Short mmCIF file of C-alpha atoms and ligand atoms in Angstrom, two decimals:
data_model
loop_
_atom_site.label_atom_id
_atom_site.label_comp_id
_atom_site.label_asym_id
_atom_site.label_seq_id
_atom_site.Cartn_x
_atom_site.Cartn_y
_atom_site.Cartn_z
CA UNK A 1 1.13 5.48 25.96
CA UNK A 2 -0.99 2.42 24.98
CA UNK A 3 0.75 0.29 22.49
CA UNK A 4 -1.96 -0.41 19.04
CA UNK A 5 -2.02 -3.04 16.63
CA UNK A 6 -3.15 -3.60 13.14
CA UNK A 7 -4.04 -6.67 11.87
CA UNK A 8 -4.77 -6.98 8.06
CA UNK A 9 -6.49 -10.18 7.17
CA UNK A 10 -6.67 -12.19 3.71
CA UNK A 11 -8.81 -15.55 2.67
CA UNK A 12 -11.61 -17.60 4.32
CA UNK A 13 -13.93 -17.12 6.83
CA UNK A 14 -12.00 -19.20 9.15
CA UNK A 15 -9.12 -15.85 8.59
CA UNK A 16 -11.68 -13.18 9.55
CA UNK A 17 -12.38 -15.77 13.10
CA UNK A 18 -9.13 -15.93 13.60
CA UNK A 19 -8.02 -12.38 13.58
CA UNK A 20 -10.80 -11.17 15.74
CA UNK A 21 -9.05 -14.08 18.39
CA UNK A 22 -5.73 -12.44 17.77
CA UNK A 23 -6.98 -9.05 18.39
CA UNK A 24 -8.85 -9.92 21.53
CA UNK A 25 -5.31 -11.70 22.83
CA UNK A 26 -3.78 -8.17 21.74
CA UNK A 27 -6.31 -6.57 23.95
CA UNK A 28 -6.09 -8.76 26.66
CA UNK A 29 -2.21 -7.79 26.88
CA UNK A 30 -3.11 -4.01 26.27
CA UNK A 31 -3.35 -3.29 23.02
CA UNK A 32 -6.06 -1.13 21.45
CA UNK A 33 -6.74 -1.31 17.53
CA UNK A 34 -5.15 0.90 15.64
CA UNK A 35 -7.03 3.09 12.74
CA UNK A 36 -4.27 2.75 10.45
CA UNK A 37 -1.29 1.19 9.34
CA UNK A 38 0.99 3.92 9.83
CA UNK A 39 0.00 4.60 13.85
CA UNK A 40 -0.12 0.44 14.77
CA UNK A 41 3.07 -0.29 17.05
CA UNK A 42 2.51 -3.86 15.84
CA UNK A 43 1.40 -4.75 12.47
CA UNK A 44 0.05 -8.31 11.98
CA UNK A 45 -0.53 -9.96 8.54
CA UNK A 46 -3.12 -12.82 8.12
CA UNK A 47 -2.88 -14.59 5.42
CA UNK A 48 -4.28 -17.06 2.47
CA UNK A 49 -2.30 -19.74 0.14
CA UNK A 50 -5.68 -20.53 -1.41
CA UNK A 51 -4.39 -19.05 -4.98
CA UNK A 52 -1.57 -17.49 -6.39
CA UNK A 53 -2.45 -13.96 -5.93
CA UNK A 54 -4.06 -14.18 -2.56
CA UNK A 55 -0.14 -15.22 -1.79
CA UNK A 56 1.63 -12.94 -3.99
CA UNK A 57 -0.65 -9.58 -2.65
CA UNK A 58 1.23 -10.58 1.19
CA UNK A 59 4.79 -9.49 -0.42
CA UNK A 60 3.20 -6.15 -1.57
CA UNK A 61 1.82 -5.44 1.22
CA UNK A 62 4.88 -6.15 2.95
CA UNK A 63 6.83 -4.01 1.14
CA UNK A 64 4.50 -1.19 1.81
CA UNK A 65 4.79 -1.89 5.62
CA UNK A 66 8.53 -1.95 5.17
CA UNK A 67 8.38 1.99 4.18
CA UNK A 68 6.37 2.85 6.67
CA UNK A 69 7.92 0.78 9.24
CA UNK A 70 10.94 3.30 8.32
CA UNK A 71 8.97 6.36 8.27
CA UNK A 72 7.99 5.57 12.06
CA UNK A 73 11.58 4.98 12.42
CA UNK A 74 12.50 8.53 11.63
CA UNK A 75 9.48 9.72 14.20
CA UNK A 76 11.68 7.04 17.13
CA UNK A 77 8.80 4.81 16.82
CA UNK A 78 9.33 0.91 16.56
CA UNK A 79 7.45 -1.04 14.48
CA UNK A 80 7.11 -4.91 14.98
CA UNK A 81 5.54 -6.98 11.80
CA UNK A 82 4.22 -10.32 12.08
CA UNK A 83 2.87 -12.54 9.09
CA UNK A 84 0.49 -15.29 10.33
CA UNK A 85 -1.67 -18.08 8.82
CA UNK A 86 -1.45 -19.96 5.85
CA UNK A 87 1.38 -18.82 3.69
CA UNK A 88 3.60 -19.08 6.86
CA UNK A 89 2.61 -22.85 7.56
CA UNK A 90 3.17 -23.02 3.60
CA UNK A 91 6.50 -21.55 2.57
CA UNK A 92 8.41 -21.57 6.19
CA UNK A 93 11.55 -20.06 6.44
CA UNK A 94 11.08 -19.01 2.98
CA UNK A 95 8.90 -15.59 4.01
CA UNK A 96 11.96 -14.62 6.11
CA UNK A 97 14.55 -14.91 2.73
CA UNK A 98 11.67 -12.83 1.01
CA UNK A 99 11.07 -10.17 3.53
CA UNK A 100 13.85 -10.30 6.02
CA UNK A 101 12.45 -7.37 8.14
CA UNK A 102 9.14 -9.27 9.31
CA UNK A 103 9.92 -10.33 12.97
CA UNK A 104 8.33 -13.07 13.62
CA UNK A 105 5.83 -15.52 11.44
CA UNK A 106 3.69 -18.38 13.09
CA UNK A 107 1.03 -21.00 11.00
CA UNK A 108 -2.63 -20.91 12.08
CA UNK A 109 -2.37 -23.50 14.21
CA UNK A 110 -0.17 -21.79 16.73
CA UNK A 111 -1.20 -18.55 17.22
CA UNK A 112 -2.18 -19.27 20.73
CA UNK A 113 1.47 -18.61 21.18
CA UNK A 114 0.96 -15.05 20.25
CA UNK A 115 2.10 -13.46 23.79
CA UNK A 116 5.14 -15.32 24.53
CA UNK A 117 6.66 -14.55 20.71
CA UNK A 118 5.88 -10.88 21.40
CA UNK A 119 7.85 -11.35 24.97
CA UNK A 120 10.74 -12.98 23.21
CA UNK A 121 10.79 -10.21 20.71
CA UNK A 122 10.56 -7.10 23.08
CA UNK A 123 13.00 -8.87 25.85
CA UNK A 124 15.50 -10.55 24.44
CA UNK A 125 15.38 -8.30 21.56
CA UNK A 126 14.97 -11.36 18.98
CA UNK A 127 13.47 -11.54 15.58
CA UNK A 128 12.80 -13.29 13.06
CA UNK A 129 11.05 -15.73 15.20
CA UNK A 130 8.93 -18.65 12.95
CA UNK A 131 6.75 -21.34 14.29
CA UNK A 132 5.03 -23.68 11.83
CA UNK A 133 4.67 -26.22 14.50
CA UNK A 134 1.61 -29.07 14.37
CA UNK A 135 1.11 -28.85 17.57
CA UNK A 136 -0.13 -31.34 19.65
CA UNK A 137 -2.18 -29.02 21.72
CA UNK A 138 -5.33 -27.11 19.92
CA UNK A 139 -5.01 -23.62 20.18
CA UNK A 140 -8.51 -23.56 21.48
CA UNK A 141 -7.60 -24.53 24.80
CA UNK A 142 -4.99 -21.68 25.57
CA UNK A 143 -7.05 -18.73 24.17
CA UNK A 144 -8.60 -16.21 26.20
CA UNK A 145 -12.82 -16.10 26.10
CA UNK A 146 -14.23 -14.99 22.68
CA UNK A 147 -16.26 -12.40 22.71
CA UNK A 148 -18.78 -10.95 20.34
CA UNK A 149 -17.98 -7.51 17.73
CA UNK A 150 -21.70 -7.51 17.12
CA UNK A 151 -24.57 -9.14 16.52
CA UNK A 152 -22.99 -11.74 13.72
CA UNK A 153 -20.03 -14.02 14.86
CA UNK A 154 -17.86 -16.86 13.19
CA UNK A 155 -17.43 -19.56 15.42
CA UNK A 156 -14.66 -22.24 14.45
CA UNK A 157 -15.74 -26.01 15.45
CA UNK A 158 -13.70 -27.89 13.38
CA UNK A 159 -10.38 -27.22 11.93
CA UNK A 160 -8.19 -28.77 8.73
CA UNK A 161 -8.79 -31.12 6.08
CA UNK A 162 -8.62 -34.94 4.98
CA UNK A 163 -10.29 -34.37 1.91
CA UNK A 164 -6.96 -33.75 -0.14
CA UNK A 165 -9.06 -32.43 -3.76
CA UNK A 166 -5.77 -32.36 -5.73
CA UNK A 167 -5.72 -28.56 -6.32
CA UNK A 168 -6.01 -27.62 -2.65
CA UNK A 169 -3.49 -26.21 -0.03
CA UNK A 170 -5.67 -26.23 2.69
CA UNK A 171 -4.32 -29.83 3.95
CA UNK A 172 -0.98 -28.87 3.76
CA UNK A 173 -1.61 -25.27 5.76
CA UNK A 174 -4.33 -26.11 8.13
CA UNK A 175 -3.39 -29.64 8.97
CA UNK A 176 -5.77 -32.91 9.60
CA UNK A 177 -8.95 -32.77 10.72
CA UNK A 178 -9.70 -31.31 14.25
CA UNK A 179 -13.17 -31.09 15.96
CA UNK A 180 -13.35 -29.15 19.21
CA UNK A 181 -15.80 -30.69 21.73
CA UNK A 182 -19.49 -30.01 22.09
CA UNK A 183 -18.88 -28.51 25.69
CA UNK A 184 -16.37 -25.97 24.20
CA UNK A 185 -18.54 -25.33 21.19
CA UNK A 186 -21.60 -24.38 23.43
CA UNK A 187 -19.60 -22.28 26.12
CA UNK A 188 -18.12 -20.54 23.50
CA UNK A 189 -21.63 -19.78 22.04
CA UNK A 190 -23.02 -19.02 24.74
CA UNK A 191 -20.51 -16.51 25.55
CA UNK A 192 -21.10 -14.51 22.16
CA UNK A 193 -24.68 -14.61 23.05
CA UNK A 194 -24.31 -13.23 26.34
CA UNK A 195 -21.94 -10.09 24.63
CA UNK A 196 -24.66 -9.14 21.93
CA UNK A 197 -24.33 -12.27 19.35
CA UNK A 198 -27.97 -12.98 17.54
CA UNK A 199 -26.36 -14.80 14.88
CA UNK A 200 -23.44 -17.63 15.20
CA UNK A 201 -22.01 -19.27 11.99
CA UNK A 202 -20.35 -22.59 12.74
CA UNK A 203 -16.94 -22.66 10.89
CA UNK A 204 -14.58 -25.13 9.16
CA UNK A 205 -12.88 -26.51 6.59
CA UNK A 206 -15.23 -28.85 6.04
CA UNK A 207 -17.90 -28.83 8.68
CA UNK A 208 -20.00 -31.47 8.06
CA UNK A 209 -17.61 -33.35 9.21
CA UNK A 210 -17.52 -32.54 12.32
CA UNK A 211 -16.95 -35.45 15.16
CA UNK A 212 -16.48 -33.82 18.60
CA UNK A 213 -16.29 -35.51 21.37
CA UNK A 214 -19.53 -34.80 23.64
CA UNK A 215 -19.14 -34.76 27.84
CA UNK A 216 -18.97 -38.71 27.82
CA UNK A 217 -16.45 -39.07 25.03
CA UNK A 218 -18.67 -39.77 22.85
CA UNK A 219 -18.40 -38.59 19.21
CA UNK A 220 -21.12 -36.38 17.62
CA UNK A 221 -22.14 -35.31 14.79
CA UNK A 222 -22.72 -31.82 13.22
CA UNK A 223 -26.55 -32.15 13.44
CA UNK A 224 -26.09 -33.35 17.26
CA UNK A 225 -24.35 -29.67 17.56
CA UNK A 226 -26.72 -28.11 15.81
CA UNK A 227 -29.80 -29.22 17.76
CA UNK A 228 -27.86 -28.47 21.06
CA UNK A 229 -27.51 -24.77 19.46
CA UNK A 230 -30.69 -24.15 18.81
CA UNK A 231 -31.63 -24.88 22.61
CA UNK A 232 -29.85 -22.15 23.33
CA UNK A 233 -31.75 -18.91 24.95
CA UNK A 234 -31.36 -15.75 22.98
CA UNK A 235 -30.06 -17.20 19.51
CA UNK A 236 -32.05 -15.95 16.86
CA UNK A 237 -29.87 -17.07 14.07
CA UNK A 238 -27.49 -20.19 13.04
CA UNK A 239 -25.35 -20.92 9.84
CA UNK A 240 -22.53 -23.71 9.43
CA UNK A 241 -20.44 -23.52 6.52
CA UNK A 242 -18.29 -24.83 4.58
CA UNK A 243 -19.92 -28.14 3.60
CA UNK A 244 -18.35 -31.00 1.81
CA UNK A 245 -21.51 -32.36 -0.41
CA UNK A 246 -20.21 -35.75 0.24
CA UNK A 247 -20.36 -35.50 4.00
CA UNK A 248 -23.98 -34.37 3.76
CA UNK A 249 -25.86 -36.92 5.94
CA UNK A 250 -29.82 -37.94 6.49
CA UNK A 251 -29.39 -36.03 9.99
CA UNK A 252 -28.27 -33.07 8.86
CA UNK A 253 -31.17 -32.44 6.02
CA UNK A 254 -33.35 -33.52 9.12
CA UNK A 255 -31.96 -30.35 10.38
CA UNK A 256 -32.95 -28.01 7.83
CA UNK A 257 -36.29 -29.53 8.67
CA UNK A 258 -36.44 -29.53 12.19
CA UNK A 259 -34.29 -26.74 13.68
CA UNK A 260 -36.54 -23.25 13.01
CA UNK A 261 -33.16 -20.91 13.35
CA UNK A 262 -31.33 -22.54 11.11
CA UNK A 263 -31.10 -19.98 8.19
CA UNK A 264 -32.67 -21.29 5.02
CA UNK A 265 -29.21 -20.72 2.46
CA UNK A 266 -26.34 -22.89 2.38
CA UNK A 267 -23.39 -23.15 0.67
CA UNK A 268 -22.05 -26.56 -0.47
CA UNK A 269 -19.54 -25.71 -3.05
CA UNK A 270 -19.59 -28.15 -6.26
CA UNK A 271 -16.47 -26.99 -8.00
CA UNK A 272 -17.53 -28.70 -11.12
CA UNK A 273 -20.80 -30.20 -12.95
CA UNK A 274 -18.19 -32.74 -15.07
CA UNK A 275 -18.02 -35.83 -13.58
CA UNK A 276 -14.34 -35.98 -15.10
CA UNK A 277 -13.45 -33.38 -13.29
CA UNK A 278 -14.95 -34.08 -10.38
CA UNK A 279 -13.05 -37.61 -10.07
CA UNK A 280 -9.75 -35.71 -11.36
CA UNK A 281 -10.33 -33.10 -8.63
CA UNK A 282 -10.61 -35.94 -5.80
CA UNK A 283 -13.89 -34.93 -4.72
CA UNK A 284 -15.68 -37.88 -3.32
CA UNK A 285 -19.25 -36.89 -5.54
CA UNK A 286 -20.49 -37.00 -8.97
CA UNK A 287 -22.65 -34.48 -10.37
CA UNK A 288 -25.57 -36.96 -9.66
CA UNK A 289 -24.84 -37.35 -6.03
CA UNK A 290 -24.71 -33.57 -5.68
CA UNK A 291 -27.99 -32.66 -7.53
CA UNK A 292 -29.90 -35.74 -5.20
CA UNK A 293 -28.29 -33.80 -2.14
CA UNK A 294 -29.82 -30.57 -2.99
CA UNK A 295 -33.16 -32.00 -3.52
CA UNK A 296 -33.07 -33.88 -0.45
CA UNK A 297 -32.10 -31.20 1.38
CA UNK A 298 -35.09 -28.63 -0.27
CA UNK A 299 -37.22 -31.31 0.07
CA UNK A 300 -36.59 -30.87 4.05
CA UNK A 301 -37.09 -27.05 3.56
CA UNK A 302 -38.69 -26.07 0.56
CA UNK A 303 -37.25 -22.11 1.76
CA UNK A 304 -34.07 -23.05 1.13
CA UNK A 305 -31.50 -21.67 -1.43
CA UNK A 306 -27.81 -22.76 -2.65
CA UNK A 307 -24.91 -21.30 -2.98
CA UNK A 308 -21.22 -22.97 -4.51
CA UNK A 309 -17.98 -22.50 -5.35
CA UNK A 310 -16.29 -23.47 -8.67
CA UNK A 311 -12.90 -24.01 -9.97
CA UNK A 312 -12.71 -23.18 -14.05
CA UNK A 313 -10.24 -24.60 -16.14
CA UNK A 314 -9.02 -27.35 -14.04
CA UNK A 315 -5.99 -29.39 -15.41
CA UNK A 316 -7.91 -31.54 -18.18
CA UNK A 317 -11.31 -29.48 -18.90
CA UNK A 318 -12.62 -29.22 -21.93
CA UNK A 319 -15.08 -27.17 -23.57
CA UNK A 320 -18.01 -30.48 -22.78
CA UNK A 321 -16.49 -30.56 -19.31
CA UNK A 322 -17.41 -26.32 -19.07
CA UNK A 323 -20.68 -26.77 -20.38
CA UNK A 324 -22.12 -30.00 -17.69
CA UNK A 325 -20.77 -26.90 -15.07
CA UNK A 326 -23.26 -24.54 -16.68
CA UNK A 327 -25.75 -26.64 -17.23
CA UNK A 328 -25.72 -27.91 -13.18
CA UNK A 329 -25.68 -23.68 -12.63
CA UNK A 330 -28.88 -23.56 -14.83
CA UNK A 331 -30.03 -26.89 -13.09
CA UNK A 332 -29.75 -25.82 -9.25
CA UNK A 333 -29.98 -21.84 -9.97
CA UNK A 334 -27.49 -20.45 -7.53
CA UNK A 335 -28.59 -17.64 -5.91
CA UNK A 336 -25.18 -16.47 -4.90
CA UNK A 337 -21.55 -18.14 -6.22
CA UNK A 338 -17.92 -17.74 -5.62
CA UNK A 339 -15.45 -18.65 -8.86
CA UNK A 340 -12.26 -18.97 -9.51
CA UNK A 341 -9.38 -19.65 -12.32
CA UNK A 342 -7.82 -22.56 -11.51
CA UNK A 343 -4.36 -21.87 -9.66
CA UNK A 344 -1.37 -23.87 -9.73
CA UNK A 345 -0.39 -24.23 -5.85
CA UNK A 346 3.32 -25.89 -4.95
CA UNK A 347 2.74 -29.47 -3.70
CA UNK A 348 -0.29 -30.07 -5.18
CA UNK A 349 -1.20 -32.99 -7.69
CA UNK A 350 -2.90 -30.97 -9.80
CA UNK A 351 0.03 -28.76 -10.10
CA UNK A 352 1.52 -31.31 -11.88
CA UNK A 353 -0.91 -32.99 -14.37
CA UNK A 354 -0.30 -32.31 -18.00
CA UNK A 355 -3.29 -30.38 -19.99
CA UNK A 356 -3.14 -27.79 -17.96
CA UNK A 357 -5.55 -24.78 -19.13
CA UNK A 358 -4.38 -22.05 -21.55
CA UNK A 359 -4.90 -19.21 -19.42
CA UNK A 360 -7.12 -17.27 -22.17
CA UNK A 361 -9.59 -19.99 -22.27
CA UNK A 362 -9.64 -19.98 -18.19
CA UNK A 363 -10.36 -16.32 -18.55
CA UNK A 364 -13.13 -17.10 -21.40
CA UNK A 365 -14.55 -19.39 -19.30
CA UNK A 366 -14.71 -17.68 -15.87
CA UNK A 367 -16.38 -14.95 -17.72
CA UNK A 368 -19.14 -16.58 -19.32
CA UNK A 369 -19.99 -18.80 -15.82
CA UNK A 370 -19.88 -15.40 -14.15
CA UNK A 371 -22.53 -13.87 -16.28
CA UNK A 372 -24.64 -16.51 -15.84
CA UNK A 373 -24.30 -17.05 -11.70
CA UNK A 374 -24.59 -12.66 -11.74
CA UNK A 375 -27.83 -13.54 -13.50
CA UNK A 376 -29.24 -15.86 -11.13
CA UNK A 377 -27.98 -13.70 -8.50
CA UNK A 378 -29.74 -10.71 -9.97
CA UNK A 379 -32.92 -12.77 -10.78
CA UNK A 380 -33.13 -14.13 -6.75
CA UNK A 381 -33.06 -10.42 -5.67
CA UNK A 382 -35.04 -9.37 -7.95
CA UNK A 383 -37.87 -11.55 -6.95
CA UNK A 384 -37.25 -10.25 -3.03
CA UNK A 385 -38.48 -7.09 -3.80
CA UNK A 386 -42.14 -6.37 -2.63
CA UNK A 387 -41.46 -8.93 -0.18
CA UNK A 388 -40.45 -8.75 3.83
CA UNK A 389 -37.40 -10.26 5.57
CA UNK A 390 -35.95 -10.24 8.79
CA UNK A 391 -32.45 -8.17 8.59
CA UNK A 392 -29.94 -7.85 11.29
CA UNK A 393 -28.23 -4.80 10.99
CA UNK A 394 -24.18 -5.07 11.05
CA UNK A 395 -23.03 -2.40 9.94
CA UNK A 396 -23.23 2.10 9.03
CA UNK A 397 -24.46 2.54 5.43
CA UNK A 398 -22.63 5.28 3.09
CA UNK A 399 -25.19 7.84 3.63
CA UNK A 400 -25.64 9.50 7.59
CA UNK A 401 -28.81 7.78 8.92
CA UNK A 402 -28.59 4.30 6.71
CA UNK A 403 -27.20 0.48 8.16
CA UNK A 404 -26.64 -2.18 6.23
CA UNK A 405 -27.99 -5.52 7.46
CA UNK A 406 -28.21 -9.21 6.19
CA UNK A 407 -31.51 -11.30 4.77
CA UNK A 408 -31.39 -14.80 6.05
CA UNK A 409 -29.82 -15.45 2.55
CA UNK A 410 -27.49 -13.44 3.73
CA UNK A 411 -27.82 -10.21 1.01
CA UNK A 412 -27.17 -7.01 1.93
CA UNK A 413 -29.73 -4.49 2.64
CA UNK A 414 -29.39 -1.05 2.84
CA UNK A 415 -32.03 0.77 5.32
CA UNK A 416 -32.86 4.02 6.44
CA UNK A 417 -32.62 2.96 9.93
CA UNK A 418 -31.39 4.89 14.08
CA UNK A 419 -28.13 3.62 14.86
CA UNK A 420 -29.67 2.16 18.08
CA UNK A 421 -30.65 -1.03 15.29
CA UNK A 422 -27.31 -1.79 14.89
CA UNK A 423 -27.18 -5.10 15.89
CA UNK A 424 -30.62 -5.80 16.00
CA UNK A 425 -33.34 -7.85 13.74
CA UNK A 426 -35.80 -5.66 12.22
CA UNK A 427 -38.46 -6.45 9.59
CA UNK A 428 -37.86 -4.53 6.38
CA UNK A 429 -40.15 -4.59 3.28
CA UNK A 430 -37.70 -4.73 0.34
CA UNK A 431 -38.12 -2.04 -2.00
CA UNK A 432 -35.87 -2.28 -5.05
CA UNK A 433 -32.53 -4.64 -5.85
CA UNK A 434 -29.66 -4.77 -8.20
CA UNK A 435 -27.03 -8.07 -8.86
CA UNK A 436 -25.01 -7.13 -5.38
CA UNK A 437 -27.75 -5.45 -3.01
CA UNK A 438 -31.10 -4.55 -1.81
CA UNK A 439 -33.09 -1.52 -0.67
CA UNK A 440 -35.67 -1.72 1.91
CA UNK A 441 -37.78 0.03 4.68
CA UNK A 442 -37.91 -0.39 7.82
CA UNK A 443 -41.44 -1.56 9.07
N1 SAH B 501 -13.34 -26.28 2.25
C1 SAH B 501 -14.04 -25.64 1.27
C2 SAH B 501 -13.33 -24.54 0.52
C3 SAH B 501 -11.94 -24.18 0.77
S1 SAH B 501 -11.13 -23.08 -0.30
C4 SAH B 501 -14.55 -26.66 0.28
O1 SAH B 501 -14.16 -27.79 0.27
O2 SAH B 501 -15.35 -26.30 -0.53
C5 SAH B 501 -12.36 -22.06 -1.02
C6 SAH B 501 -12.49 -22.23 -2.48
O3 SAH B 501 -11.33 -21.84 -3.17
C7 SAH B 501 -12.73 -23.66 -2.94
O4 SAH B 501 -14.05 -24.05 -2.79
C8 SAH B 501 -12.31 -23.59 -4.38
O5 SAH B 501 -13.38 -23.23 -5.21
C9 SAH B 501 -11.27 -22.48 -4.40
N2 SAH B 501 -9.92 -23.01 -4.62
C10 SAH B 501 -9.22 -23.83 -3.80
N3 SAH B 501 -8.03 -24.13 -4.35
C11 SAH B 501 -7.97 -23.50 -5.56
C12 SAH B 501 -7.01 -23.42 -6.61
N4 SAH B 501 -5.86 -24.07 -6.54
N5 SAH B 501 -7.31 -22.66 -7.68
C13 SAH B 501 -8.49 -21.99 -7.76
N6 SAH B 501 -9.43 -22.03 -6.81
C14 SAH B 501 -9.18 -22.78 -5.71
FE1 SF4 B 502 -9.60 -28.00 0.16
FE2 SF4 B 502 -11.08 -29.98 -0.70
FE3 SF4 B 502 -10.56 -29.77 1.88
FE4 SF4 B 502 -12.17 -28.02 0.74
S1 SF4 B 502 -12.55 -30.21 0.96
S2 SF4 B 502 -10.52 -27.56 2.15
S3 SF4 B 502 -11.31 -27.81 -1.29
S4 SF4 B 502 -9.08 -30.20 0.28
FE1 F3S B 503 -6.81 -19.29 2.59
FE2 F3S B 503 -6.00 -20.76 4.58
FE3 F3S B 503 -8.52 -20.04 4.42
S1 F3S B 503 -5.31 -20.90 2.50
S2 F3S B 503 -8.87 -19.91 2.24
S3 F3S B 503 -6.83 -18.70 4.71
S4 F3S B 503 -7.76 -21.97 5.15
#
């Protein structure tokens, strides 16, 4: 019988990419996807560092897997478990102490190595295998074709972080800044395209600061990748995120002019609108550079809408500090926003600096930002309705007979629509909204 796997997967965008390149390796070796937990022969965790819970919900879920790792155990079934990503590259050794029954753990950097740990395991009968190696090949070169789940896919083009904003892990897990080349980039693309893609976001850490090295050697920039992706037959759709406002240059906002497929939403997260924090936080703009970017960049398309991230009750942030945040929200209107409590994260400098946040006045303040940003959120979609958009259908609705599809500011829709749309753009005139989705007819 065919062996299946499970793969569970926590945190960014960059996660979700790398899973579905886990799974395909699976599948290359034989594997088929499991439905559940409790019938995968191999169980494979993902995970995030980003905050504290996003770690903490990995040891829960381990110690569910543990019980029915046992329970399988009792049927003569073996169960391997394997944590990847960035808790692994972040506490080590230290996930083997805490869970002693996971087999084998590797960082995201080396998950290339995926078929030879799984050979070491099943021959030699080892465990506890961990492999938080930088290593000085990129994974990208040993993994088999990607290939597209539908008619959205992540593409990764750039990988880690130099940025170092004092509350972040993401240097620590994902390493320095990697760009892949622009011949990679565009096989890879065109390889998704070929296996159903309409739609290709452009993925890293921070994007826009992507350098790859073109045929000649010669470095490129993001908008140099861009404009090479929009030549490309069959593409309907192109996204990059996530953005680093400071890395924002005059040829990408020529983009967002120029390039007819590139969707008209970005998100360039802010974290703050005090210029305190800002500088505190290590981010290389002020609230003034920011709000220029965005208006240079609608200025290139007046379409265009923004959405952020933002960090509440950094180390330091006082009640002023709060309200410049909510008065940049009211300033830019957001038509979409992630937002978090700040998070104290182990080898950090912000870990560290005194006045850190009560955590009631975190909560206070995370609750009145998220009010507003709903608000916005609500007041964008409310304005769609009566109006048509373009929606590629990714995915079956709750009801028989409905898909759910994206906007090109990438809301849901929910459509009465054949399941031979699925994956497809259709028009559809939207007919009502709430704060988290739309309703619209095919037409
Ligand atoms: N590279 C992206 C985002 C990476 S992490 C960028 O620079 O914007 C995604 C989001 O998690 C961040 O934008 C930030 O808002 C949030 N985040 C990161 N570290 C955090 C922490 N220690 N506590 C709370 N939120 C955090
Ligand atoms: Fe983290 Fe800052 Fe890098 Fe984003 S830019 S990944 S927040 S260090
Ligand atoms: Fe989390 Fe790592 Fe992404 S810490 S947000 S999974 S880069």
């Amino acid at each position: 019988m065919e062996e299946k796997y499970f793969i569970k997967t926590y945190g960014c965008q960059m996660n979700v990419y790398d899973s579905h390149r886990m799974a395909m390796m699976l599948e290359d070796m034989g594997y088929q996807k499991a439905q559940n937990q409790s019938e995968a022969d191999l169980v494979l965790f993902n995970t995030c560092h980003i905050r504290e819970k996003a770690a903490e919900k990995l040891f829960s879920d381990l110690g569910r897997a543990l019980i029915i790792k046992n329970e399988r155990a009792e049927r003569g079934l073996k169960t391997i478990i394997g944590v990847a990503g960035c808790v692994v590259q972040a506490e080590d050794e230290q996930i083997l102490k805490r869970a002693p029954y996971v087999d084998f753990a590797f960082g995201p950097l080396t998950y290339h190595r995926l078929p030879e740990i799984l050979k070491q395991i099943k021959n030699k009968k080892e465990s506890g295998v961990v492999d938080t190696d930088f290593p000085p090949e990129s994974k990208f070169d040993f993994l088999p074709e990607n290939k597209a789940e539908g008619g959205c896919s992540f593409l990764a083009i750039q990988e880690g972080c130099n940025n170092f904003c004092t509350y972040c892990v993401v240097p620590y897990t994902r390493g320095v800044e990697y760009s892949r080349p622009v011949e990679d980039v565009i096989k890879e693309a065109k390889k998704l395209i070929a296996t159903g893609t309409l739609e290709i976001n452009l993925l890293g850490q921070n994007v826009n600061s992507y350098h790859g090295e073109d045929q000649n050697g010669k470095e490129r920039n993001l908008a140099y990748l861009l404009n090479k992706m929009a030549e490309l037959d069959g593409l309907k759709r192109l996204r990059y995120t996530t953005s680093y406002p400071a890395d924002v240059d005059d040829d990408l906002i020529k983009c967002h002019h120029d390039i007819g497929i590139l969707m008209p939403y970005l998100h360039l997260p802010v974290q703050s609108g005090s210029n305190k924090i800002l500088k505190a936080m290590n981010r290389r703009h002020t609230r003034e550079t920011y709000i220029e970017v965005v208006q240079k960049l609608k200025a290139a398309n007046p379409k265009l809408e923004m959405s952020s991230d933002f960090i509440v009750g950094f180390p330091g942030e006082t009640d002023e500090d709060f309200e410049e945040t909510m008065d940049l929200v009211n300033k830019i209107q957001y038509i979409q926003a992630f937002s978090f409590k700040y998070s104290k994260r182990p080898g950090t400098p912000a870990a560290t600096m005194e006045n850190q946040v009560p955590e009631k006045i975190k909560k206070e303040r995370l609750d009145i930002l998220q009010t507003r940003l709903f608000e916005l959120q609500d007041k964008f979609n409310q304005k769609c309705v009566g109006q048509v958009f373009d929606v590629l259908f990714e995915q079956n609705g709750r009801h028989k007979g409905q898909l759910i599809g994206r906007t090109p500011y990438m809301q849901n829709v929910h459509a009465v629509a054949s399941s031979d749309m699925m994956g497809k753009i259709k028009q559809v005139k939207i007919l009502s909204a709430t704060t988290n989705s739309l309703t619209g007819k095919v037409i």
